[in-house]
Coordinates of C-alpha atoms and ligand atoms in Angstrom, one line a residue:
M71 CA 1.3 27.4 -0.9
P72 CA -1.5 25.3 -2.2
T73 CA -0.8 22.9 -5.0
P74 CA -1.5 24.5 -8.4
P75 CA -4.8 23.2 -9.7
K76 CA -4.8 20.4 -12.2
D77 CA -7.7 19.5 -14.4
P78 CA -9.6 16.4 -13.5
P79 CA -9.2 13.6 -16.0
K80 CA -12.4 12.1 -17.5
A81 CA -12.5 9.2 -15.0
A82 CA -12.3 11.6 -12.0
Q83 CA -15.1 13.7 -13.5
D84 CA -17.2 10.6 -13.9
I85 CA -16.5 9.5 -10.3
L86 CA -17.5 13.0 -9.0
G87 CA -20.8 12.7 -11.0
L88 CA -21.5 9.3 -9.5
L89 CA -20.7 10.5 -6.0
R90 CA -22.9 13.6 -6.2
A91 CA -25.9 11.4 -6.9
A92 CA -25.0 8.6 -4.4
R93 CA -26.5 8.2 -0.9
T94 CA -24.7 5.0 0.2
V95 CA -21.0 4.5 -0.5
C96 CA -18.7 1.7 0.5
V97 CA -14.9 2.3 0.5
V98 CA -12.9 -0.9 0.3
G99 CA -9.2 -1.5 0.5
H100 CA -6.7 -4.3 0.0
I101 CA -5.7 -7.2 2.2
R102 CA -2.8 -6.5 4.6
P103 CA -3.5 -2.8 4.4
D104 CA -0.7 -0.3 4.5
G105 CA -0.7 3.4 5.3
D106 CA -1.6 4.4 1.8
C107 CA -4.6 2.0 1.8
I108 CA -6.0 2.9 5.2
G109 CA -5.2 6.6 4.8
S110 CA -6.9 6.8 1.5
Q111 CA -9.9 4.7 2.6
L112 CA -10.5 6.8 5.7
G113 CA -9.6 10.2 4.1
L114 CA -12.2 9.5 1.4
A115 CA -14.7 8.1 3.8
L116 CA -14.5 11.2 6.0
A117 CA -14.8 13.5 3.0
L118 CA -18.0 11.7 1.9
E119 CA -19.5 11.7 5.4
G120 CA -18.7 15.4 5.4
C121 CA -21.1 15.9 2.5
G122 CA -23.9 13.8 4.0
K123 CA -23.3 10.4 2.5
D124 CA -23.9 7.1 4.4
V125 CA -20.4 5.6 4.3
T126 CA -19.2 2.1 5.0
V127 CA -15.5 1.3 5.2
W128 CA -14.5 -2.3 4.8
N129 CA -11.2 -4.2 5.0
Q130 CA -10.8 -7.9 5.3
D131 CA -7.8 -7.4 7.7
P132 CA -7.6 -5.2 10.8
V133 CA -6.0 -1.8 10.8
P134 CA -2.4 -2.3 11.7
P135 CA -1.7 -1.1 15.3
K136 CA 0.6 1.8 14.1
L137 CA -2.3 3.2 12.0
K138 CA -5.0 2.8 14.6
F139 CA -4.7 6.5 15.6
L140 CA -6.2 7.3 12.2
D141 CA -9.4 5.5 13.1
P142 CA -10.4 6.4 16.6
D143 CA -14.1 5.8 15.8
R144 CA -13.3 2.4 14.3
R145 CA -14.9 3.1 11.0
V146 CA -12.9 0.3 9.3
R147 CA -15.0 -2.9 9.6
R148 CA -14.9 -6.5 8.4
P149 CA -17.0 -7.0 5.3
S150 CA -20.3 -8.7 5.8
A151 CA -23.2 -10.0 3.8
G152 CA -26.6 -8.4 3.0
H153 CA -25.6 -4.8 2.0
R154 CA -26.5 -2.7 -1.0
F155 CA -24.5 0.4 -2.0
D156 CA -25.1 3.0 -4.6
V157 CA -21.3 3.3 -5.2
V158 CA -18.4 1.0 -4.1
I159 CA -14.9 2.5 -4.3
A160 CA -11.7 0.5 -4.1
T161 CA -8.7 2.5 -3.1
D162 CA -5.0 1.5 -3.6
C163 CA -6.1 -1.9 -4.9
A164 CA -4.3 -3.2 -8.0
A165 CA -6.5 -6.3 -8.6
L166 CA -9.9 -7.6 -7.6
D167 CA -8.5 -10.5 -5.6
R168 CA -6.5 -8.1 -3.5
L169 CA -9.9 -7.0 -1.9
G170 CA -10.0 -10.4 -0.2
D171 CA -13.4 -11.1 1.5
A172 CA -14.7 -7.7 0.6
A173 CA -15.0 -8.8 -3.1
R174 CA -17.7 -11.3 -2.2
H175 CA -19.9 -8.7 -0.4
I176 CA -20.0 -5.8 -2.9
G177 CA -21.9 -7.4 -5.7
D178 CA -25.2 -5.5 -5.0
R179 CA -24.2 -2.0 -6.1
G180 CA -25.0 0.8 -8.5
A181 CA -21.4 1.3 -9.7
F182 CA -17.9 0.1 -8.9
V183 CA -15.0 2.6 -8.9
N184 CA -11.3 1.9 -8.8
I185 CA -8.9 4.7 -7.6
D186 CA -5.3 3.5 -7.7
H187 CA -1.7 4.3 -8.6
H188 CA -0.3 0.8 -9.4
A189 CA 0.9 0.4 -13.0
S190 CA -0.1 -3.2 -12.8
N191 CA -3.8 -2.3 -12.0
T192 CA -6.1 -4.7 -13.9
R193 CA -8.9 -2.1 -14.3
Y194 CA -11.5 -4.4 -12.8
A195 CA -14.2 -1.8 -12.0
D196 CA -16.8 0.2 -14.0
I197 CA -14.8 3.4 -13.7
N198 CA -11.0 3.0 -13.3
W199 CA -9.0 6.1 -12.3
V200 CA -5.5 4.6 -12.4
S201 CA -2.6 7.1 -12.3
P202 CA 0.7 5.3 -12.0
R203 CA 2.6 8.6 -12.0
E204 CA 1.3 9.3 -8.6
P205 CA 3.5 7.9 -5.8
S206 CA 0.5 7.3 -3.6
T207 CA -3.3 6.8 -3.8
G208 CA -3.6 9.5 -1.1
E209 CA -2.6 12.2 -3.6
L210 CA -5.4 11.0 -5.9
V211 CA -7.9 11.3 -3.0
F212 CA -6.5 14.8 -2.2
D213 CA -7.0 15.9 -5.8
L214 CA -10.5 14.4 -5.8
C215 CA -11.4 16.4 -2.7
N216 CA -10.2 19.6 -4.2
W217 CA -12.0 19.2 -7.5
A218 CA -15.2 18.3 -5.6
G219 CA -14.8 21.3 -3.3
W220 CA -14.9 19.1 -0.2
K221 CA -13.3 20.7 2.8
I222 CA -10.2 18.8 4.0
T223 CA -10.5 18.7 7.7
R224 CA -7.7 18.0 10.2
P225 CA -8.5 14.3 10.6
M226 CA -8.7 14.0 6.8
A227 CA -5.3 15.8 6.5
D228 CA -3.8 13.2 9.0
C229 CA -5.1 10.3 6.9
L230 CA -3.9 11.7 3.6
F231 CA -0.5 12.8 4.9
T232 CA 0.0 9.4 6.4
A233 CA -0.9 7.8 3.0
I234 CA 1.6 9.9 1.1
S235 CA 4.3 9.7 3.7
T236 CA 4.2 5.9 4.0
D237 CA 4.1 5.2 0.2
T238 CA 7.0 7.5 -0.5
G239 CA 9.2 6.1 2.3
S240 CA 8.9 9.5 4.1
F241 CA 9.4 11.4 0.8
Q242 CA 12.6 9.5 0.1
Y243 CA 11.7 7.3 -2.9
P244 CA 12.5 8.8 -6.3
S245 CA 8.8 8.6 -7.2
T246 CA 8.3 11.7 -4.9
T247 CA 7.6 14.7 -7.1
P248 CA 7.3 18.5 -6.4
D249 CA 3.6 18.0 -6.4
T250 CA 3.9 15.4 -3.7
L251 CA 5.7 17.9 -1.5
H252 CA 3.3 20.7 -2.2
T253 CA 0.4 18.4 -1.4
A254 CA 2.1 17.3 1.9
A255 CA 2.8 21.0 2.8
D256 CA -0.9 21.8 2.0
L257 CA -2.0 19.0 4.3
V258 CA 0.3 20.2 7.2
E259 CA -1.2 23.7 6.7
R260 CA -4.7 22.1 7.1
G261 CA -3.6 20.6 10.4
A262 CA -2.0 17.3 9.7
G263 CA 0.0 16.5 12.8
L264 CA 3.4 15.8 11.4
G265 CA 5.0 15.0 14.8
R266 CA 2.2 12.8 16.0
I267 CA 2.1 10.9 12.6
C268 CA 5.8 10.3 12.5
E269 CA 5.8 9.2 16.2
E270 CA 2.9 6.7 15.6
V271 CA 4.0 5.4 12.2
Y272 CA 7.8 5.3 12.4
Q273 CA 8.8 5.5 16.1
S274 CA 6.4 3.1 17.8
F275 CA 7.4 -0.4 16.8
P276 CA 6.3 -3.2 19.0
L277 CA 9.2 -5.1 20.6
T278 CA 8.0 -8.2 18.7
R279 CA 8.8 -6.4 15.4
V280 CA 12.3 -5.4 16.6
K281 CA 12.8 -9.1 17.5
L282 CA 11.9 -9.9 13.9
L283 CA 14.4 -7.3 12.8
R284 CA 17.1 -9.0 14.8
H285 CA 16.3 -12.2 12.9
V286 CA 16.6 -10.2 9.6
Y287 CA 20.0 -8.8 10.5
S288 CA 21.4 -12.1 11.7
T289 CA 20.2 -14.2 8.7
F290 CA 20.1 -12.0 5.6
R291 CA 22.2 -13.1 2.6
L292 CA 24.0 -11.3 -0.2
T293 CA 24.4 -12.6 -3.7
H294 CA 25.0 -11.5 -7.3
G295 CA 28.3 -9.8 -6.3
D296 CA 26.5 -8.2 -3.3
R297 CA 24.1 -6.5 -5.6
T298 CA 21.1 -8.5 -4.3
A299 CA 20.2 -8.9 -0.6
Y300 CA 17.4 -11.2 0.7
F301 CA 16.1 -13.0 3.8
W302 CA 13.5 -15.5 4.7
L303 CA 10.7 -15.2 7.2
R304 CA 9.3 -18.5 8.2
Q305 CA 6.3 -19.3 10.4
R306 CA 8.7 -20.3 13.2
D307 CA 10.5 -16.9 12.9
Y308 CA 7.2 -15.2 13.7
S309 CA 6.4 -17.5 16.6
R310 CA 9.9 -17.1 18.1
A311 CA 9.5 -13.4 18.0
G312 CA 5.9 -13.5 19.2
A313 CA 5.1 -11.3 16.1
A314 CA 2.0 -11.2 13.9
T315 CA 2.6 -11.7 10.2
D316 CA 1.7 -8.1 9.4
E317 CA 4.7 -6.9 11.4
S318 CA 7.0 -7.8 8.6
E319 CA 6.1 -4.6 6.7
G320 CA 9.1 -2.4 6.2
L321 CA 11.7 -4.9 7.3
I322 CA 12.9 -5.1 3.7
D323 CA 14.0 -1.5 3.9
H324 CA 16.8 -2.4 6.2
I325 CA 18.5 -4.6 3.6
R326 CA 17.5 -2.3 0.8
A327 CA 19.5 0.4 2.5
I328 CA 22.8 -1.5 2.3
D329 CA 25.3 0.4 0.2
G330 CA 25.8 -1.4 -3.1
V331 CA 22.6 -3.4 -2.9
E332 CA 20.4 -2.8 -6.0
V333 CA 17.6 -5.4 -5.4
A334 CA 16.3 -6.4 -2.0
L335 CA 14.0 -9.4 -1.5
V336 CA 11.9 -11.0 1.2
F337 CA 10.7 -14.6 1.0
E338 CA 7.8 -15.2 3.4
E339 CA 6.5 -18.6 4.2
M340 CA 2.7 -18.4 4.3
S341 CA 0.5 -20.8 6.2
D342 CA -0.9 -22.3 3.0
G343 CA 2.4 -23.5 1.5
V344 CA 2.7 -20.4 -0.6
T345 CA 5.7 -18.2 -0.6
R346 CA 5.1 -14.5 -0.6
V347 CA 7.9 -12.7 -2.4
S348 CA 8.5 -8.9 -2.1
W349 CA 11.0 -7.0 -4.3
R350 CA 12.6 -3.6 -3.9
S351 CA 14.8 -2.1 -6.6
K352 CA 17.2 0.8 -6.2
N353 CA 18.4 0.5 -9.9
P354 CA 16.0 2.4 -12.2
A355 CA 16.9 -0.1 -15.0
V356 CA 15.6 -3.1 -12.9
D357 CA 11.8 -3.1 -13.1
V358 CA 10.8 -5.4 -10.3
S359 CA 7.1 -5.1 -11.2
A360 CA 7.9 -7.0 -14.4
L361 CA 9.6 -9.8 -12.3
A362 CA 6.6 -10.0 -10.0
K363 CA 4.1 -10.0 -12.9
A364 CA 5.9 -13.0 -14.5
L365 CA 5.0 -14.9 -11.3
G366 CA 1.4 -13.7 -11.1
G367 CA 2.0 -10.7 -8.9
G368 CA 2.4 -7.0 -9.5
G369 CA 3.3 -3.6 -8.1
H370 CA 5.6 -0.7 -9.1
R371 CA 8.9 -0.5 -10.9
A372 CA 10.7 -0.1 -7.6
A373 CA 8.5 -2.1 -5.3
A374 CA 6.5 -5.2 -6.1
G375 CA 5.2 -8.5 -4.7
A376 CA 3.8 -11.9 -5.7
R377 CA 2.5 -15.1 -4.1
V378 CA 4.3 -18.1 -5.6
Q379 CA 3.5 -21.7 -5.3
G380 CA 6.3 -24.3 -5.0
T381 CA 8.9 -25.6 -2.6
P382 CA 10.7 -22.8 -0.7
L383 CA 14.0 -23.6 -2.3
G384 CA 12.5 -23.9 -5.7
V385 CA 10.8 -20.5 -5.4
Q386 CA 14.0 -18.9 -4.2
R387 CA 16.0 -20.3 -7.2
R388 CA 13.4 -19.1 -9.7
V389 CA 13.2 -15.6 -8.2
L390 CA 16.9 -15.1 -7.7
S391 CA 17.7 -16.3 -11.2
A392 CA 15.2 -13.8 -12.7
V393 CA 16.8 -11.1 -10.6
R394 CA 20.2 -12.0 -11.8
K395 CA 19.0 -11.8 -15.4
S396 CA 17.5 -8.4 -14.9
L397 CA 20.7 -7.1 -13.1
D398 CA 22.8 -8.5 -16.0
A399 CA 20.6 -6.8 -18.6
A400 CA 20.8 -3.5 -16.6
R401 CA 24.6 -3.4 -16.8
Ligands
MN774 MN1 -0.3 2.8 -2.5

C-alpha cells in the first residue's frame, strides 16, 4: 500500500519550482559518504535525469565498496573546477564543511539547496529543507519524487531503499516510523531488490574489516558501571588489518549491542593529529548530539560525531567525563 500523501512543506515546494526551471543540476554529498548519502544522491540524480536534466553527482570521497552496486555507471565523481550549475543540491549534509572539496567548486550556481534530516543542520544554503523527524534523507527524496510526479524506477528504488535501510540500522533504530516502513514497502513494490541490497550492504564485508572487528572485540573497554563502552582505532590498527579508514563504519554497533551499555563510543586517530569521536546512545535521555555539538560536531540524539583536537588521552578524558555527566543526569 502506498504511503498516504503528505503535503509538501514550503521549502519542498520552492525546491520543486527551482528544479522545474533548471537545466543543469549538481547533487553533492558529505565526506566519508554512507548509504543514506550515496543512496539519496543517486536516487535524486536518477530522478532528475529521468526528467531530462543535465545532472552531475559529486563526492570528495569514493563510493564505499559495499555501495558500488548502486552506481554501475559511475555517476559519482570527484569535484572539479570550472563548472556552472543552475541548481546545486546537498543531500544528507549537516554543515557546509562536511561537503569537503565539493564546497570549493559549487560557487558558480543559480541556487543552493540543502535537503537533510540532521537536527544539527546549520541551514547553510539558499533553501533549506531540514526535517529532523525523518530517520533518513532517503525518505525526503522519496517524498520529493512523489510530489513532483517523477516515476520511481527500479534503480531509484534500490538507492532509496538502501538509504533508508542503512540510516535506520535495518529498521531497528527507534527513529523508524510507520511511514518509514510504508515507504520501504512501496520501494520494494517498485522493484527494490531487498535480497541483493542486504547481501551487498550487510553480508559482504571485506576480510580486512573483519580483522578490524577482531581488534575491536579484543580491545574495547567498559566504564561508568559498564554503561559506557568504547574502543580506539589508531593508524597502526588500520595498517595491521590492511584496512582502509572508511572500513570502520558500523564497528561501533558491535559494542552498542552489549546488554546494559547505554552509550557506545569510538575514538579514531586521524592522520592530522585530530581524534574523530563517534557516539551512539541507547538511552533516550542521553542526547549525544548535544555532547558532540559541545566539541564542534553534530548529529542526531542517538548518533553523533565530532573531530576533536588534543592529545588522544586528553580527548578521551574530556569525552568520557561529558558522557558520565550526561548518564548521571539521565538517572
Ligand atoms: Mn542520513
